[in-house]
PDB file of C-alpha atoms in Angstrom:
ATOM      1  CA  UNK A   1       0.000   0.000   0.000  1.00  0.00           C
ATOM      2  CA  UNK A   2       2.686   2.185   0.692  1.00  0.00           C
ATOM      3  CA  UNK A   3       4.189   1.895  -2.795  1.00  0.00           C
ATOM      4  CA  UNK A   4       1.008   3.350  -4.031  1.00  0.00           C
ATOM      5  CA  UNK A   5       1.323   6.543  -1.980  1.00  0.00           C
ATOM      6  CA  UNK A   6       4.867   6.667  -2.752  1.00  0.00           C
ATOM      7  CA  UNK A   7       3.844   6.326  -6.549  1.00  0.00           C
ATOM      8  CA  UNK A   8       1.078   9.024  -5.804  1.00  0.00           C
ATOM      9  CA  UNK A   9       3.121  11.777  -4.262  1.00  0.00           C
ATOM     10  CA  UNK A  10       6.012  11.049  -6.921  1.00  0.00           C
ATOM     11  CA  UNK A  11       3.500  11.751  -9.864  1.00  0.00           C
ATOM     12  CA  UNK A  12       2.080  14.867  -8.434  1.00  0.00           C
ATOM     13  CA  UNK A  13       5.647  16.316  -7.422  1.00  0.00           C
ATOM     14  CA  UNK A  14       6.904  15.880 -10.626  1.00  0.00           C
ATOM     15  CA  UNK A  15       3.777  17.658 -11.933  1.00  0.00           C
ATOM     16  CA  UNK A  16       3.883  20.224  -9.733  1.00  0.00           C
ATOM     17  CA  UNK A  17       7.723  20.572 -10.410  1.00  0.00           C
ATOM     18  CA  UNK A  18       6.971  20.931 -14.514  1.00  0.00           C
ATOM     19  CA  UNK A  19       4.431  23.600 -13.774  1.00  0.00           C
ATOM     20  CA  UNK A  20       7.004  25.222 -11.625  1.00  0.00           C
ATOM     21  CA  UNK A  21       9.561  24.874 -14.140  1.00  0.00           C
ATOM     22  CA  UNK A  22       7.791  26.085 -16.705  1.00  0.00           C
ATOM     23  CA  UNK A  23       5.747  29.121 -15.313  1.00  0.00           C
ATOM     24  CA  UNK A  24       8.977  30.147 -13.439  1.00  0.00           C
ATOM     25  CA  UNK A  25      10.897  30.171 -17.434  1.00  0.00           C
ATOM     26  CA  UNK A  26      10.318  34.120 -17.545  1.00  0.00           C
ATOM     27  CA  UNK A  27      11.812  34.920 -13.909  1.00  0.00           C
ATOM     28  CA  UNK A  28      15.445  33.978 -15.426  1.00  0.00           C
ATOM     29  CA  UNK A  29      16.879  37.327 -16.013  1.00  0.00           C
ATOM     30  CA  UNK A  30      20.550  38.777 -15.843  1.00  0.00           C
ATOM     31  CA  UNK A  31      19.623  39.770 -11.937  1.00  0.00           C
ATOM     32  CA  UNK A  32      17.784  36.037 -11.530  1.00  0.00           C
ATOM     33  CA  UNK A  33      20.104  33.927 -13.753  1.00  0.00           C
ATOM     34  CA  UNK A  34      18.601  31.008 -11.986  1.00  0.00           C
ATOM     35  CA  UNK A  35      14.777  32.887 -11.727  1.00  0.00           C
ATOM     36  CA  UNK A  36      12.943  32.671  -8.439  1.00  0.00           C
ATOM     37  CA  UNK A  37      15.647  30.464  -6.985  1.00  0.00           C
ATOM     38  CA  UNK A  38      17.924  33.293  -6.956  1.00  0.00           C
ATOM     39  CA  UNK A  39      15.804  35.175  -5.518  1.00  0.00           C
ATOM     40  CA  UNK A  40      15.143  32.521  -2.586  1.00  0.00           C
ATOM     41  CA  UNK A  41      18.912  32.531  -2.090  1.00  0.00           C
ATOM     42  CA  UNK A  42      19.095  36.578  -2.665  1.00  0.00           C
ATOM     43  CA  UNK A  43      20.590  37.303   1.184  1.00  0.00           C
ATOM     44  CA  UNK A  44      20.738  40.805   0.999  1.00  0.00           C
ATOM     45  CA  UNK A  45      17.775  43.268   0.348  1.00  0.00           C
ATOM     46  CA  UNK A  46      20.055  44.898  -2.423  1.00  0.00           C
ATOM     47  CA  UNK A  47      20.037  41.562  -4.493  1.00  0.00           C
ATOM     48  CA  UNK A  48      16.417  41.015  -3.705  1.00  0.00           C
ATOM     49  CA  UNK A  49      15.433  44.541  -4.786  1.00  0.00           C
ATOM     50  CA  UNK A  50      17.736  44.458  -7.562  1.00  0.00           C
ATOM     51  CA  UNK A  51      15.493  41.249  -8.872  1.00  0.00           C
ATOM     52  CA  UNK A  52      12.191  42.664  -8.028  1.00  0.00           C
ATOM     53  CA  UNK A  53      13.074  45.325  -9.790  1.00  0.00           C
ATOM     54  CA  UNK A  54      14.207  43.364 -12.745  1.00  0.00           C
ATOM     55  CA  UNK A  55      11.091  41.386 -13.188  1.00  0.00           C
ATOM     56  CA  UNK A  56       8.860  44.333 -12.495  1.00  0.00           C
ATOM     57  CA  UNK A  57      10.690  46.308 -15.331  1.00  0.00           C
ATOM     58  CA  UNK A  58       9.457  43.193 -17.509  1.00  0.00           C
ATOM     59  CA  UNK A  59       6.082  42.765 -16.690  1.00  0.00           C
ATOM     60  CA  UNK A  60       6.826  39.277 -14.548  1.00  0.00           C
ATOM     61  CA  UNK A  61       6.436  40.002 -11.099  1.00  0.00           C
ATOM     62  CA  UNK A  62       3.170  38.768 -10.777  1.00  0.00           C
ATOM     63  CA  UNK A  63       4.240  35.643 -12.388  1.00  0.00           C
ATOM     64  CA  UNK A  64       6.944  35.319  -9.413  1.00  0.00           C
ATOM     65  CA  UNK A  65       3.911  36.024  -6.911  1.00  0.00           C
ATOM     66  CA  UNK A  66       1.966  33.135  -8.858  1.00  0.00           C
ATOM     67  CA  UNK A  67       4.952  31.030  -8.922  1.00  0.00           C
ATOM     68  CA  UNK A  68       5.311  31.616  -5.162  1.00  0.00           C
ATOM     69  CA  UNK A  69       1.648  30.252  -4.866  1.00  0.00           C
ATOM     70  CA  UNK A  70       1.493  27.488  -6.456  1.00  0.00           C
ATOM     71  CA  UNK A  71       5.094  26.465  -4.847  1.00  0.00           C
ATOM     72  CA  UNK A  72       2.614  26.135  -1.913  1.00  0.00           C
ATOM     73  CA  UNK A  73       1.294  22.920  -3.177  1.00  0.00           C
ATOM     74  CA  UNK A  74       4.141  21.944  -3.947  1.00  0.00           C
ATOM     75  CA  UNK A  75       5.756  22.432  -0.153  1.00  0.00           C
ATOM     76  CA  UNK A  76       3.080  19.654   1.183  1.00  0.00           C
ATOM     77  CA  UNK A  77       4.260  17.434  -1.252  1.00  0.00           C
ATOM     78  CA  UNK A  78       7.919  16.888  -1.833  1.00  0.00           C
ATOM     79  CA  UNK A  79       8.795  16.348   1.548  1.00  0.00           C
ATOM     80  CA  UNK A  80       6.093  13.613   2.040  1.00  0.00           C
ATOM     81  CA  UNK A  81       8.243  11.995  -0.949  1.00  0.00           C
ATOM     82  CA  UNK A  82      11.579  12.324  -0.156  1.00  0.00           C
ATOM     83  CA  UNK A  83      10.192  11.062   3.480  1.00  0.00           C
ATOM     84  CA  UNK A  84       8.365   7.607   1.991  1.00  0.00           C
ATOM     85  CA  UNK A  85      11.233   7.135  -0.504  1.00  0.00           C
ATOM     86  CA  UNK A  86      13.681   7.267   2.123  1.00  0.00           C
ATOM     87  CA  UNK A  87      11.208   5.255   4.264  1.00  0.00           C
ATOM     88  CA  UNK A  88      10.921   2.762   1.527  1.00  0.00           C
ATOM     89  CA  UNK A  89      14.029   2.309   0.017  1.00  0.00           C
ATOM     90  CA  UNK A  90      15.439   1.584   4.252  1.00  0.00           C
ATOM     91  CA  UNK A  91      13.005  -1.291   4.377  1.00  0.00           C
ATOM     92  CA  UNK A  92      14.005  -2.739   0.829  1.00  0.00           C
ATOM     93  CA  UNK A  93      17.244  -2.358   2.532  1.00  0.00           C
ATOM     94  CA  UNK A  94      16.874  -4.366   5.259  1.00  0.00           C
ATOM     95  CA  UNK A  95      14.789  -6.844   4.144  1.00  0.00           C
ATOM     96  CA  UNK A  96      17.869  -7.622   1.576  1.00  0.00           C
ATOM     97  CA  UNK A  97      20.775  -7.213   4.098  1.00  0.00           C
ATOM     98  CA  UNK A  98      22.750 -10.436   5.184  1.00  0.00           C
ATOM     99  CA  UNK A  99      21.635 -11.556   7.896  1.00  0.00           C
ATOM    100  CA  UNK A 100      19.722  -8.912   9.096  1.00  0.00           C
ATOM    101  CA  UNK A 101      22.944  -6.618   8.901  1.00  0.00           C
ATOM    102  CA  UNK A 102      22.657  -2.605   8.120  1.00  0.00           C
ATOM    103  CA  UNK A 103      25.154  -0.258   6.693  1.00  0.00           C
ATOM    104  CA  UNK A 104      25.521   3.355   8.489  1.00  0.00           C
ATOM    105  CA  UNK A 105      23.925   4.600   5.268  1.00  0.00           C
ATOM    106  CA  UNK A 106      21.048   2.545   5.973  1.00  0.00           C
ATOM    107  CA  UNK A 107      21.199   3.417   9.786  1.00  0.00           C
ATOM    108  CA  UNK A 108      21.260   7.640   8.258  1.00  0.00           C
ATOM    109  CA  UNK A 109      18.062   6.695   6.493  1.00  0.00           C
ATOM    110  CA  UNK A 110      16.515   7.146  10.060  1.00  0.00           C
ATOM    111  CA  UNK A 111      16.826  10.237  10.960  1.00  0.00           C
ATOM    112  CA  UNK A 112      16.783  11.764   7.730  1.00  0.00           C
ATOM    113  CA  UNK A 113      13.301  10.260   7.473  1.00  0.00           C
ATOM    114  CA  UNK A 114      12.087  12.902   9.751  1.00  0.00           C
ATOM    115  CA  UNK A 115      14.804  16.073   8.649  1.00  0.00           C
ATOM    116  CA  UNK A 116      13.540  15.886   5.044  1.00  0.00           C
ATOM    117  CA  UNK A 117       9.979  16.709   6.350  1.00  0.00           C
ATOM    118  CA  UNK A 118      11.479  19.566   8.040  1.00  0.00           C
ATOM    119  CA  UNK A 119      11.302  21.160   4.421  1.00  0.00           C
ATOM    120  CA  UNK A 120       8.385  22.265   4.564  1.00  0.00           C
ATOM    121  CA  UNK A 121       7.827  24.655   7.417  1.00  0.00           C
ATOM    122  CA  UNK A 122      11.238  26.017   6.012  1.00  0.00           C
ATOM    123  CA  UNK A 123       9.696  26.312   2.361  1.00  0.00           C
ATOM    124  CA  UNK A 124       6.615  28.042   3.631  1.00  0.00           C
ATOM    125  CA  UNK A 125       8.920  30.492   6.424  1.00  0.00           C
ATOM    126  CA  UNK A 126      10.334  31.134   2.700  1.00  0.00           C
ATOM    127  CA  UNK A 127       7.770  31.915   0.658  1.00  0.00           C
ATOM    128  CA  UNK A 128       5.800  33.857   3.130  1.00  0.00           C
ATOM    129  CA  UNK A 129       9.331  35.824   3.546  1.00  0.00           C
ATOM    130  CA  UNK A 130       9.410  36.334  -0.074  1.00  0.00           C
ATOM    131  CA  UNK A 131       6.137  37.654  -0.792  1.00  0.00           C
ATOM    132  CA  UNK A 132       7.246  40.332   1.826  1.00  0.00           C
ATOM    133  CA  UNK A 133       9.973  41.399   0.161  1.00  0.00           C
ATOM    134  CA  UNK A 134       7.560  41.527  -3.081  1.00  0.00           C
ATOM    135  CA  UNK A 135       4.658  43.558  -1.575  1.00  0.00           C
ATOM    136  CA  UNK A 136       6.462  45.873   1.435  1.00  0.00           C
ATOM    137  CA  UNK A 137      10.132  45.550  -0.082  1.00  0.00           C
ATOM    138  CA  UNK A 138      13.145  43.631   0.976  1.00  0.00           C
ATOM    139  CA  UNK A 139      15.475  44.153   4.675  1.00  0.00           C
ATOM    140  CA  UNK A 140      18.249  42.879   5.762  1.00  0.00           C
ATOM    141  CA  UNK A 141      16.074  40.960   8.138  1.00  0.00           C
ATOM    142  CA  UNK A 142      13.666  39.064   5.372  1.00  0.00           C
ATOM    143  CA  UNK A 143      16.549  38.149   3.305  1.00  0.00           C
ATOM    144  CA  UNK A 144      18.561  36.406   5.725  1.00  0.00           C
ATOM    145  CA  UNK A 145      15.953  34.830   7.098  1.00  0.00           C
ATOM    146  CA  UNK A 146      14.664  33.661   3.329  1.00  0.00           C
ATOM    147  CA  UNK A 147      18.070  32.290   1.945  1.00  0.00           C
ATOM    148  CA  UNK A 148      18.720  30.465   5.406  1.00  0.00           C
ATOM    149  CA  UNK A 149      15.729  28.693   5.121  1.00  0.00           C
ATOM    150  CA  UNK A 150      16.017  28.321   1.393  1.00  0.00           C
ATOM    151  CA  UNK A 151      19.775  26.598   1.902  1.00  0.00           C
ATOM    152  CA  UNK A 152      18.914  24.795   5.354  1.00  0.00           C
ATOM    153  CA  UNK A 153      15.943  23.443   2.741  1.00  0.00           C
ATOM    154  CA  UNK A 154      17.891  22.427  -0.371  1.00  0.00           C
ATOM    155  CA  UNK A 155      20.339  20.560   1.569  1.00  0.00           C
ATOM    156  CA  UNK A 156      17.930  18.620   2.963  1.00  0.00           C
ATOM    157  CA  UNK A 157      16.244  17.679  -0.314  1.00  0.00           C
ATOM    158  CA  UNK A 158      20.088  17.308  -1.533  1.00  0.00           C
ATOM    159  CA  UNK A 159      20.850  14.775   1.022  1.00  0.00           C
ATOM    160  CA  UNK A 160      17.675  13.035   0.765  1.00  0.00           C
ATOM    161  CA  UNK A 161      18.076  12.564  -2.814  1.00  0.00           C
ATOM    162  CA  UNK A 162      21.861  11.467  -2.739  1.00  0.00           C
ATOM    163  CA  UNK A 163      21.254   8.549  -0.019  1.00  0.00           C
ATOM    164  CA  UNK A 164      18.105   7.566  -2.050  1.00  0.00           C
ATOM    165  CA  UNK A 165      20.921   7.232  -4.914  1.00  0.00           C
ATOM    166  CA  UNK A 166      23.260   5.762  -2.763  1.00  0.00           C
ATOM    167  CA  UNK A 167      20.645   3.103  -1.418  1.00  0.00           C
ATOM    168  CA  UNK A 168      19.157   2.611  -5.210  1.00  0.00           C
ATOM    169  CA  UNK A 169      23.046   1.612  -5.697  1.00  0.00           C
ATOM    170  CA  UNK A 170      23.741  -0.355  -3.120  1.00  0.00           C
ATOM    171  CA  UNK A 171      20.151  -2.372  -3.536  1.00  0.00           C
ATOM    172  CA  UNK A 172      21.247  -3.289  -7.244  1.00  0.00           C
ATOM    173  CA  UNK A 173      24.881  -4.384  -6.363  1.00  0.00           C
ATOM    174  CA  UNK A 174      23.336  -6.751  -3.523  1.00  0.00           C
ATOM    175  CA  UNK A 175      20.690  -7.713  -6.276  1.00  0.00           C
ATOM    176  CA  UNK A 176      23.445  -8.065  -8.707  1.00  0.00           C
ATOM    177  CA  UNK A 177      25.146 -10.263  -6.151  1.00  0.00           C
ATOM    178  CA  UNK A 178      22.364 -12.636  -5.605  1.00  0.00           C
ATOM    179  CA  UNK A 179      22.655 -16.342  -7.035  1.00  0.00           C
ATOM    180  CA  UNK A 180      20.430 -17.428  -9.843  1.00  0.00           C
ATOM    181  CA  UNK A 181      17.854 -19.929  -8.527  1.00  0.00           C
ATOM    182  CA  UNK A 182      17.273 -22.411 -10.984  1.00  0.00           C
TER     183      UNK A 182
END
């Protein structure tokens, strides 16, 4: 049953991360090379102004308000992934250890679990901190705050995606490994 959650949250974050992708296309500009994402990682109300700015000048900045929205769907779900696949992929792990054995990579799966989820009251600190800057203007106080959260947030997704690569890997070598029954 789980695997059709899992397969349920994975289908609507990678739809939600299209629509993302796409609607965000016209937020890439010189001051946003990287579109709203530089603007999450911003820092300093100069850099945030200076991209505000930017996208007001061409007619975008309520598509970075709209993007902001809709990246409020998207905050309930990713973490709920990363958390199941992590969830999942520990159990697959131990059910295929030798004898019952785990690996401290399994034993990280744990804890990181529960960080990943973490993500989201970080994501929405973010967004709400964001849409600040956009309607009252950016401080030194909001932009801090925003890229902290922002970077705290994609190294959590970062590390939850590596050891989910790392224990993909490591569950096809001791597949790999497994005699043929005959």
């Amino acid at each position: 049953m789980r695997i059709f959650g899992w397969l349920f949250l994975a289908t609507l974050s990678l739809v939600l991360m299209v629509q993302l992708t796409f609607l965000g296309r016209p937020l890439h500009v010189p001051e946003a090379p990287a579109g709203i994402v530089s603007f999450e990682l911003a820092f300093t109300p100069e850099r945030a102004a200076a991209i505000a700015d930017a996208w007001r000048k061409e007619g975008v900045l309520e598509t970075a308000r709209v993007s902001l929205g809709l990246d409020v769907v998207f905050l309930l779900i990713y973490p709920a992934f990363f958390a199941l696949s992590v969830g999942l992929l520990r159990t697959a792990g131990q059910r295929y250890a030798p004898h019952g054995s785990t690996s401290r990579v399994h034993n990280l799966g744990r804890p990181l679990m529960w960080l990943v989820l973490l993500c989201t009251p970080l994501d929405a600190l973010e967004n709400y901190l964001l849409w600040q800057i956009l309607a009252e203007g950016a401080t030194p106080a909001r932009t801090l705050l925003a890229g902290t959260a922002a970077t705290i947030k994609f190294l959590l997704v970062a590390t939850a995606l590596v050891w989910c690569l790392i224990a993909v890997a490591r569950r096809g070598r001791q597949y790999a490994r497994r005699p043929a029954r005959s």
